[in-house]
CSV table of N, CA, C and O in Angstrom, one decimal:
chain,number,residue,atom,x,y,z
A,10,MET,N,-38.6,-39.1,-53.0
A,10,MET,CA,-37.4,-39.7,-53.7
A,10,MET,C,-37.9,-40.6,-54.9
A,10,MET,O,-38.9,-41.2,-54.8
A,11,ILE,N,-36.9,-40.6,-55.7
A,11,ILE,CA,-37.3,-41.3,-57.1
A,11,ILE,C,-36.6,-42.6,-56.9
A,11,ILE,O,-35.6,-42.8,-56.4
A,12,TRP,N,-37.0,-43.8,-57.6
A,12,TRP,CA,-36.2,-45.1,-57.4
A,12,TRP,C,-35.0,-45.0,-58.2
A,12,TRP,O,-34.1,-45.8,-57.7
A,13,GLN,N,-34.8,-44.1,-59.1
A,13,GLN,CA,-33.5,-44.0,-59.7
A,13,GLN,C,-32.5,-43.7,-58.7
A,13,GLN,O,-31.1,-44.1,-58.8
A,14,ASP,N,-32.8,-42.8,-57.9
A,14,ASP,CA,-31.8,-42.4,-56.8
A,14,ASP,C,-31.3,-43.5,-55.9
A,14,ASP,O,-30.1,-43.7,-55.6
A,15,LEU,N,-32.3,-44.5,-55.6
A,15,LEU,CA,-31.6,-45.6,-54.8
A,15,LEU,C,-30.9,-46.7,-55.8
A,15,LEU,O,-29.9,-47.2,-55.2
A,16,VAL,N,-31.2,-46.7,-56.9
A,16,VAL,CA,-30.3,-47.4,-57.8
A,16,VAL,C,-29.1,-47.1,-57.9
A,16,VAL,O,-28.0,-47.8,-57.9
A,17,PHE,N,-28.9,-45.6,-58.1
A,17,PHE,CA,-27.4,-45.3,-58.3
A,17,PHE,C,-26.8,-45.3,-56.8
A,17,PHE,O,-25.7,-45.4,-56.7
A,18,LEU,N,-27.5,-45.1,-55.8
A,18,LEU,CA,-26.9,-45.2,-54.5
A,18,LEU,C,-26.4,-46.7,-54.3
A,18,LEU,O,-25.3,-46.8,-53.8
A,19,VAL,N,-27.1,-47.8,-54.6
A,19,VAL,CA,-26.8,-49.0,-54.5
A,19,VAL,C,-25.5,-49.3,-55.2
A,19,VAL,O,-24.5,-49.9,-54.8
A,20,GLY,N,-25.5,-48.7,-56.6
A,20,GLY,CA,-24.1,-48.8,-57.4
A,20,GLY,C,-23.0,-48.2,-56.6
A,20,GLY,O,-21.9,-48.8,-56.6
A,21,SER,N,-23.2,-47.1,-56.0
A,21,SER,CA,-22.0,-46.4,-55.4
A,21,SER,C,-21.6,-47.1,-54.0
A,21,SER,O,-20.5,-47.3,-53.8
A,22,VAL,N,-22.6,-47.7,-53.3
A,22,VAL,CA,-22.2,-48.5,-52.1
A,22,VAL,C,-21.4,-49.8,-52.5
A,22,VAL,O,-20.4,-50.0,-51.9
A,23,LEU,N,-21.9,-50.5,-53.7
A,23,LEU,CA,-21.0,-51.6,-54.1
A,23,LEU,C,-19.7,-51.1,-54.5
A,23,LEU,O,-18.6,-51.7,-54.1
A,24,SER,N,-19.5,-50.0,-55.2
A,24,SER,CA,-18.1,-49.5,-55.4
A,24,SER,C,-17.3,-49.4,-54.4
A,24,SER,O,-16.1,-49.6,-54.2
A,25,ILE,N,-17.9,-48.7,-53.2
A,25,ILE,CA,-17.2,-48.3,-52.1
A,25,ILE,C,-16.7,-49.7,-51.4
A,25,ILE,O,-15.7,-49.9,-50.8
A,26,VAL,N,-17.6,-50.7,-51.4
A,26,VAL,CA,-17.3,-52.0,-50.7
A,26,VAL,C,-16.3,-52.7,-51.5
A,26,VAL,O,-15.3,-53.3,-50.8
A,27,PHE,N,-16.3,-52.6,-52.6
A,27,PHE,CA,-15.3,-53.3,-53.4
A,27,PHE,C,-14.0,-52.6,-53.5
A,27,PHE,O,-12.8,-53.1,-53.7
A,28,LEU,N,-13.9,-51.2,-53.3
A,28,LEU,CA,-12.6,-50.5,-53.4
A,28,LEU,C,-12.1,-50.3,-51.9
A,28,LEU,O,-10.8,-50.1,-51.9
A,29,ALA,N,-12.8,-50.5,-50.9
A,29,ALA,CA,-12.2,-50.3,-49.7
A,29,ALA,C,-11.0,-51.2,-49.4
A,29,ALA,O,-10.1,-50.8,-48.8
A,30,PRO,N,-11.1,-52.4,-49.7
A,30,PRO,CA,-9.8,-53.4,-49.3
A,30,PRO,C,-8.6,-52.7,-50.0
A,30,PRO,O,-7.6,-52.9,-49.7
A,31,THR,N,-8.8,-52.1,-51.3
A,31,THR,CA,-7.6,-51.5,-52.0
A,31,THR,C,-7.0,-50.4,-51.2
A,31,THR,O,-5.8,-50.4,-51.1
A,32,LEU,N,-7.9,-49.6,-50.6
A,32,LEU,CA,-7.3,-48.6,-49.7
A,32,LEU,C,-6.7,-49.1,-48.4
A,32,LEU,O,-5.6,-48.5,-48.0
A,33,ARG,N,-7.2,-50.2,-47.8
A,33,ARG,CA,-6.5,-50.8,-46.6
A,33,ARG,C,-5.2,-51.6,-46.9
A,33,ARG,O,-4.4,-51.8,-46.0
A,34,ASP,N,-5.1,-52.2,-48.3
A,34,ASP,CA,-4.0,-53.0,-48.6
A,34,ASP,C,-2.7,-52.1,-49.0
A,34,ASP,O,-2.7,-51.5,-49.8
A,35,HIS,N,-1.7,-52.3,-48.0
A,35,HIS,CA,-0.6,-51.5,-48.1
A,35,HIS,C,0.4,-51.9,-49.3
A,35,HIS,O,1.2,-51.1,-49.7
A,36,THR,N,0.1,-53.1,-49.7
A,36,THR,CA,0.9,-53.4,-50.9
A,36,THR,C,0.2,-53.2,-52.2
A,36,THR,O,0.9,-53.5,-53.4
A,37,ALA,N,-1.1,-52.8,-52.2
A,37,ALA,CA,-1.9,-52.4,-53.4
A,37,ALA,C,-1.2,-51.1,-54.2
A,37,ALA,O,-0.7,-50.2,-53.5
A,38,ARG,N,-1.2,-51.2,-55.4
A,38,ARG,CA,-0.6,-50.2,-56.2
A,38,ARG,C,-1.5,-50.0,-57.4
A,38,ARG,O,-1.7,-50.8,-58.2
A,39,VAL,N,-2.2,-48.7,-57.5
A,39,VAL,CA,-3.1,-48.4,-58.5
A,39,VAL,C,-2.5,-47.2,-59.2
A,39,VAL,O,-2.3,-46.1,-58.7
A,40,PRO,N,-2.4,-47.2,-60.5
A,40,PRO,CA,-1.8,-46.1,-61.3
A,40,PRO,C,-2.6,-44.8,-61.2
A,40,PRO,O,-4.0,-44.9,-61.1
A,41,LEU,N,-1.9,-43.8,-61.1
A,41,LEU,CA,-2.6,-42.5,-61.2
A,41,LEU,C,-3.6,-42.3,-62.2
A,41,LEU,O,-4.5,-41.7,-62.3
A,42,GLY,N,-3.3,-43.0,-63.4
A,42,GLY,CA,-4.0,-42.8,-64.6
A,42,GLY,C,-5.4,-43.6,-64.4
A,42,GLY,O,-6.3,-43.2,-65.3
A,43,THR,N,-5.5,-44.4,-63.5
A,43,THR,CA,-6.9,-45.1,-63.2
A,43,THR,C,-7.5,-44.2,-62.0
A,43,THR,O,-8.7,-44.0,-62.1
A,44,SER,N,-6.8,-43.9,-61.0
A,44,SER,CA,-7.3,-43.4,-59.8
A,44,SER,C,-7.8,-42.0,-59.8
A,44,SER,O,-8.9,-41.6,-59.4
A,45,LEU,N,-7.0,-41.1,-60.4
A,45,LEU,CA,-7.4,-39.8,-60.6
A,45,LEU,C,-8.6,-39.4,-61.5
A,45,LEU,O,-9.6,-38.7,-61.1
A,46,PRO,N,-8.7,-40.0,-62.7
A,46,PRO,CA,-9.8,-39.9,-63.5
A,46,PRO,C,-11.1,-40.4,-62.7
A,46,PRO,O,-12.2,-39.9,-62.8
A,47,SER,N,-11.0,-41.4,-62.1
A,47,SER,CA,-12.1,-42.1,-61.4
A,47,SER,C,-12.6,-41.1,-60.2
A,47,SER,O,-13.7,-41.1,-60.0
A,48,ALA,N,-11.6,-40.6,-59.4
A,48,ALA,CA,-12.0,-39.5,-58.4
A,48,ALA,C,-12.7,-38.5,-59.0
A,48,ALA,O,-13.7,-38.0,-58.5
A,49,PHE,N,-12.1,-37.9,-60.1
A,49,PHE,CA,-12.8,-36.8,-60.7
A,49,PHE,C,-14.2,-37.1,-61.3
A,49,PHE,O,-15.2,-36.4,-61.0
A,50,ILE,N,-14.4,-38.1,-61.8
A,50,ILE,CA,-15.8,-38.7,-62.3
A,50,ILE,C,-16.8,-38.8,-61.1
A,50,ILE,O,-17.9,-38.3,-61.1
A,51,GLY,N,-16.2,-39.4,-60.1
A,51,GLY,CA,-17.1,-39.5,-58.8
A,51,GLY,C,-17.6,-38.2,-58.3
A,51,GLY,O,-18.8,-37.9,-58.1
A,52,VAL,N,-16.6,-37.3,-58.3
A,52,VAL,CA,-17.1,-35.8,-57.8
A,52,VAL,C,-18.0,-35.2,-58.8
A,52,VAL,O,-18.9,-34.5,-58.3
A,53,VAL,N,-17.7,-35.2,-60.1
A,53,VAL,CA,-18.5,-34.7,-61.2
A,53,VAL,C,-20.0,-35.3,-61.0
A,53,VAL,O,-21.0,-34.5,-61.1
A,54,TYR,N,-19.9,-36.6,-61.0
A,54,TYR,CA,-21.4,-37.2,-61.0
A,54,TYR,C,-21.9,-36.9,-59.6
A,54,TYR,O,-23.3,-36.6,-59.7
A,55,GLY,N,-21.3,-36.7,-58.5
A,55,GLY,CA,-22.0,-36.3,-57.3
A,55,GLY,C,-22.6,-34.9,-57.5
A,55,GLY,O,-23.7,-34.7,-57.1
A,56,ALA,N,-21.9,-34.0,-58.0
A,56,ALA,CA,-22.4,-32.7,-58.3
A,56,ALA,C,-23.6,-32.6,-59.2
A,56,ALA,O,-24.5,-32.0,-59.0
A,57,SER,N,-23.5,-33.4,-60.3
A,57,SER,CA,-24.6,-33.6,-61.3
A,57,SER,C,-25.9,-34.2,-60.6
A,57,SER,O,-27.0,-33.6,-60.7
A,58,PHE,N,-25.8,-35.4,-59.7
A,58,PHE,CA,-26.9,-35.8,-59.0
A,58,PHE,C,-27.4,-34.9,-58.0
A,58,PHE,O,-28.7,-34.6,-57.9
A,59,TYR,N,-26.6,-34.1,-57.4
A,59,TYR,CA,-27.1,-33.1,-56.5
A,59,TYR,C,-28.1,-32.0,-57.1
A,59,TYR,O,-29.0,-31.7,-56.7
A,60,THR,N,-27.6,-31.5,-58.4
A,60,THR,CA,-28.5,-30.6,-59.1
A,60,THR,C,-29.7,-31.1,-59.5
A,60,THR,O,-30.7,-30.3,-59.8
A,61,MET,N,-29.8,-32.3,-59.7
A,61,MET,CA,-31.1,-33.0,-60.0
A,61,MET,C,-31.9,-33.4,-58.9
A,61,MET,O,-33.0,-33.9,-59.0
A,62,GLY,N,-31.6,-33.0,-57.7
A,62,GLY,CA,-32.3,-33.3,-56.6
A,62,GLY,C,-32.1,-34.8,-55.8
A,62,GLY,O,-32.9,-35.2,-55.3
A,63,MET,N,-31.1,-35.6,-56.5
A,63,MET,CA,-30.9,-36.9,-56.1
A,63,MET,C,-29.7,-37.0,-55.0
A,63,MET,O,-28.7,-37.3,-55.3
A,64,SER,N,-30.3,-36.7,-53.9
A,64,SER,CA,-29.2,-36.5,-52.8
A,64,SER,C,-28.5,-37.8,-52.4
A,64,SER,O,-27.3,-37.8,-52.0
A,65,PHE,N,-29.2,-38.9,-52.4
A,65,PHE,CA,-28.7,-40.2,-52.0
A,65,PHE,C,-27.6,-40.6,-53.0
A,65,PHE,O,-26.4,-41.0,-52.6
A,66,SER,N,-28.0,-40.3,-54.2
A,66,SER,CA,-27.0,-40.6,-55.4
A,66,SER,C,-25.7,-39.8,-55.4
A,66,SER,O,-24.7,-40.2,-55.5
A,67,ALA,N,-26.0,-38.5,-55.0
A,67,ALA,CA,-24.9,-37.5,-54.8
A,67,ALA,C,-24.0,-37.8,-53.7
A,67,ALA,O,-22.9,-37.7,-53.9
A,68,THR,N,-24.5,-38.2,-52.8
A,68,THR,CA,-23.7,-38.5,-51.6
A,68,THR,C,-22.8,-39.8,-51.9
A,68,THR,O,-21.7,-39.9,-51.6
A,69,GLY,N,-23.5,-40.9,-52.5
A,69,GLY,CA,-22.9,-42.0,-52.8
A,69,GLY,C,-21.7,-41.8,-53.9
A,69,GLY,O,-20.4,-42.3,-53.7
A,70,SER,N,-21.9,-41.0,-54.7
A,70,SER,CA,-20.8,-40.7,-55.8
A,70,SER,C,-19.8,-39.9,-55.3
A,70,SER,O,-18.6,-40.0,-55.7
A,71,LEU,N,-20.0,-39.0,-54.5
A,71,LEU,CA,-19.0,-38.1,-53.8
A,71,LEU,C,-18.1,-39.0,-52.9
A,71,LEU,O,-17.0,-38.8,-53.0
A,72,LEU,N,-18.7,-39.9,-52.2
A,72,LEU,CA,-17.9,-40.8,-51.4
A,72,LEU,C,-17.1,-41.8,-52.1
A,72,LEU,O,-15.9,-42.0,-51.9
A,73,THR,N,-17.7,-42.2,-53.3
A,73,THR,CA,-16.7,-43.0,-54.1
A,73,THR,C,-15.6,-42.1,-54.9
A,73,THR,O,-14.6,-42.6,-54.7
A,74,GLY,N,-15.9,-40.9,-55.1
A,74,GLY,CA,-14.9,-40.1,-55.6
A,74,GLY,C,-13.8,-39.9,-54.6
A,74,GLY,O,-12.5,-39.8,-54.8
A,75,VAL,N,-14.3,-39.6,-53.2
A,75,VAL,CA,-13.3,-39.4,-52.1
A,75,VAL,C,-12.5,-40.7,-52.0
A,75,VAL,O,-11.1,-40.6,-51.8
A,76,LEU,N,-13.1,-41.9,-52.1
A,76,LEU,CA,-12.3,-43.1,-52.0
A,76,LEU,C,-11.3,-43.2,-52.9
A,76,LEU,O,-10.1,-43.5,-52.8
A,77,TRP,N,-11.6,-42.9,-54.2
A,77,TRP,CA,-10.6,-43.1,-55.3
A,77,TRP,C,-9.5,-42.0,-55.1
A,77,TRP,O,-8.3,-42.2,-55.3
A,78,ALA,N,-9.7,-40.7,-54.7
A,78,ALA,CA,-8.8,-39.9,-54.2
A,78,ALA,C,-7.8,-40.4,-53.1
A,78,ALA,O,-6.6,-40.2,-53.3
A,79,GLY,N,-8.4,-41.0,-52.2
A,79,GLY,CA,-7.7,-41.5,-51.3
A,79,GLY,C,-6.6,-42.8,-51.7
A,79,GLY,O,-5.6,-42.8,-51.5
A,80,ILE,N,-7.3,-43.6,-52.6
A,80,ILE,CA,-6.4,-44.6,-53.4
A,80,ILE,C,-5.3,-43.9,-54.2
A,80,ILE,O,-4.0,-44.4,-54.2
A,81,ALA,N,-5.6,-42.8,-55.0
A,81,ALA,CA,-4.5,-42.0,-55.7
A,81,ALA,C,-3.4,-41.5,-54.8
A,81,ALA,O,-2.3,-41.7,-55.1
A,82,ALA,N,-3.9,-41.0,-53.5
A,82,ALA,CA,-2.8,-40.5,-52.7
A,82,ALA,C,-2.1,-41.5,-52.0
A,82,ALA,O,-0.8,-41.3,-51.7
A,83,LEU,N,-2.7,-42.5,-51.7
A,83,LEU,CA,-2.0,-43.6,-50.9
A,83,LEU,C,-1.5,-44.8,-51.5
A,83,LEU,O,-0.6,-45.6,-51.0
A,84,ARG,N,-2.2,-45.2,-52.6
A,84,ARG,CA,-1.8,-46.4,-53.4
A,84,ARG,C,-1.3,-46.3,-54.7
A,84,ARG,O,-1.3,-47.4,-55.5
A,85,SER,N,-0.7,-45.3,-55.2
A,85,SER,CA,-0.2,-45.1,-56.3
A,85,SER,C,1.3,-45.3,-56.3
A,85,SER,O,1.9,-45.1,-55.4
A,86,PRO,N,1.8,-46.0,-57.4
A,86,PRO,CA,3.3,-46.3,-57.5
A,86,PRO,C,4.0,-44.9,-57.1
A,86,PRO,O,3.7,-43.9,-57.7
A,87,SER,N,5.1,-45.0,-56.5
A,87,SER,CA,5.9,-43.8,-56.3
A,87,SER,C,6.7,-43.6,-57.6
A,87,SER,O,7.4,-44.4,-58.2
A,88,PRO,N,6.6,-42.4,-58.1
A,88,PRO,CA,7.3,-42.0,-59.4
A,88,PRO,C,8.8,-42.1,-59.1
A,88,PRO,O,9.6,-42.1,-60.0
A,89,SER,N,9.4,-42.0,-57.9
A,89,SER,CA,10.8,-41.9,-57.6
A,89,SER,C,11.4,-43.3,-57.4
A,89,SER,O,12.6,-43.4,-57.4
A,90,GLY,N,10.5,-44.3,-57.3
A,90,GLY,CA,11.1,-45.6,-57.2
A,90,GLY,C,11.7,-46.2,-58.3
A,90,GLY,O,11.6,-45.8,-59.5
A,91,ASN,N,12.8,-47.0,-58.0
A,91,ASN,CA,13.5,-47.4,-59.3
A,91,ASN,C,13.1,-48.8,-59.8
A,91,ASN,O,12.4,-49.5,-58.9
A,92,LEU,N,13.4,-49.3,-60.9
A,92,LEU,CA,13.1,-50.5,-61.4
A,92,LEU,C,13.5,-51.8,-60.6
A,92,LEU,O,12.5,-52.6,-60.3
A,93,ALA,N,14.5,-51.6,-60.0
A,93,ALA,CA,15.2,-52.6,-59.2
A,93,ALA,C,14.2,-52.9,-57.9
A,93,ALA,O,13.8,-54.0,-57.5
A,94,GLU,N,13.8,-51.8,-57.3
A,94,GLU,CA,12.8,-51.9,-56.1
A,94,GLU,C,11.4,-52.4,-56.6
A,94,GLU,O,10.9,-53.2,-55.8
A,95,GLU,N,11.0,-52.0,-57.6
A,95,GLU,CA,9.8,-52.6,-58.2
A,95,GLU,C,9.9,-54.0,-58.5
A,95,GLU,O,8.9,-54.7,-58.1
A,96,ILE,N,11.0,-54.5,-59.0
A,96,ILE,CA,10.9,-55.9,-59.3
A,96,ILE,C,11.0,-56.7,-58.0
A,96,ILE,O,10.4,-57.7,-57.8
A,97,ALA,N,11.8,-56.2,-57.0
A,97,ALA,CA,12.0,-56.9,-55.8
A,97,ALA,C,10.6,-57.0,-55.0
A,97,ALA,O,10.2,-57.9,-54.4
A,98,ALA,N,9.8,-55.8,-55.1
A,98,ALA,CA,8.6,-55.8,-54.5
A,98,ALA,C,7.5,-56.8,-55.2
A,98,ALA,O,6.7,-57.5,-54.6
A,99,VAL,N,7.5,-56.9,-56.4
A,99,VAL,CA,6.7,-57.9,-57.3
A,99,VAL,C,7.1,-59.3,-56.7
A,99,VAL,O,6.3,-60.3,-56.5
A,100,ARG,N,8.5,-59.7,-56.8
A,100,ARG,CA,8.8,-60.9,-56.2
A,100,ARG,C,8.5,-61.2,-54.9
A,100,ARG,O,8.0,-62.5,-54.5
A,101,THR,N,8.5,-60.4,-54.0
A,101,THR,CA,8.1,-60.6,-52.7
A,101,THR,C,6.6,-60.8,-52.5
A,101,THR,O,6.1,-61.9,-52.0
A,102,ARG,N,5.7,-60.1,-53.4
A,102,ARG,CA,4.3,-60.3,-53.4
A,102,ARG,C,4.0,-61.7,-54.1
A,102,ARG,O,3.0,-62.4,-53.6
A,103,LEU,N,4.8,-62.3,-55.0
A,103,LEU,CA,4.5,-63.4,-55.7
A,103,LEU,C,5.0,-64.6,-54.8
A,103,LEU,O,4.3,-65.7,-54.9
A,104,SER,N,5.9,-64.4,-53.9
A,104,SER,CA,6.5,-65.5,-53.0
A,104,SER,C,5.5,-65.6,-51.8
A,104,SER,O,5.5,-66.7,-51.2
A,105,ASP,N,4.7,-64.7,-51.5
A,105,ASP,CA,3.7,-64.8,-50.4
A,105,ASP,C,2.6,-65.6,-50.6
A,105,ASP,O,2.2,-65.9,-51.6
């Protein structure tokens, strides 16, 4: 194992630690323009690391991509919601 593999793994683990609360927060809303590209990048990085023999980095990046995909699926604003509902939701969050 090369030391760079561990460095990239640590970065991925930190990303997962910081993103996990967003996935658990039912009120969180992350735009698809943020979450989908991030998911794609995580998977591409994971595949790239795998081809270089950096299995720890590959695993971490793939898991980060999967987490972003989960955020895209579960925490993106609904395109069918109307403006009044969005304003009411923001007011509710601000009053808490």
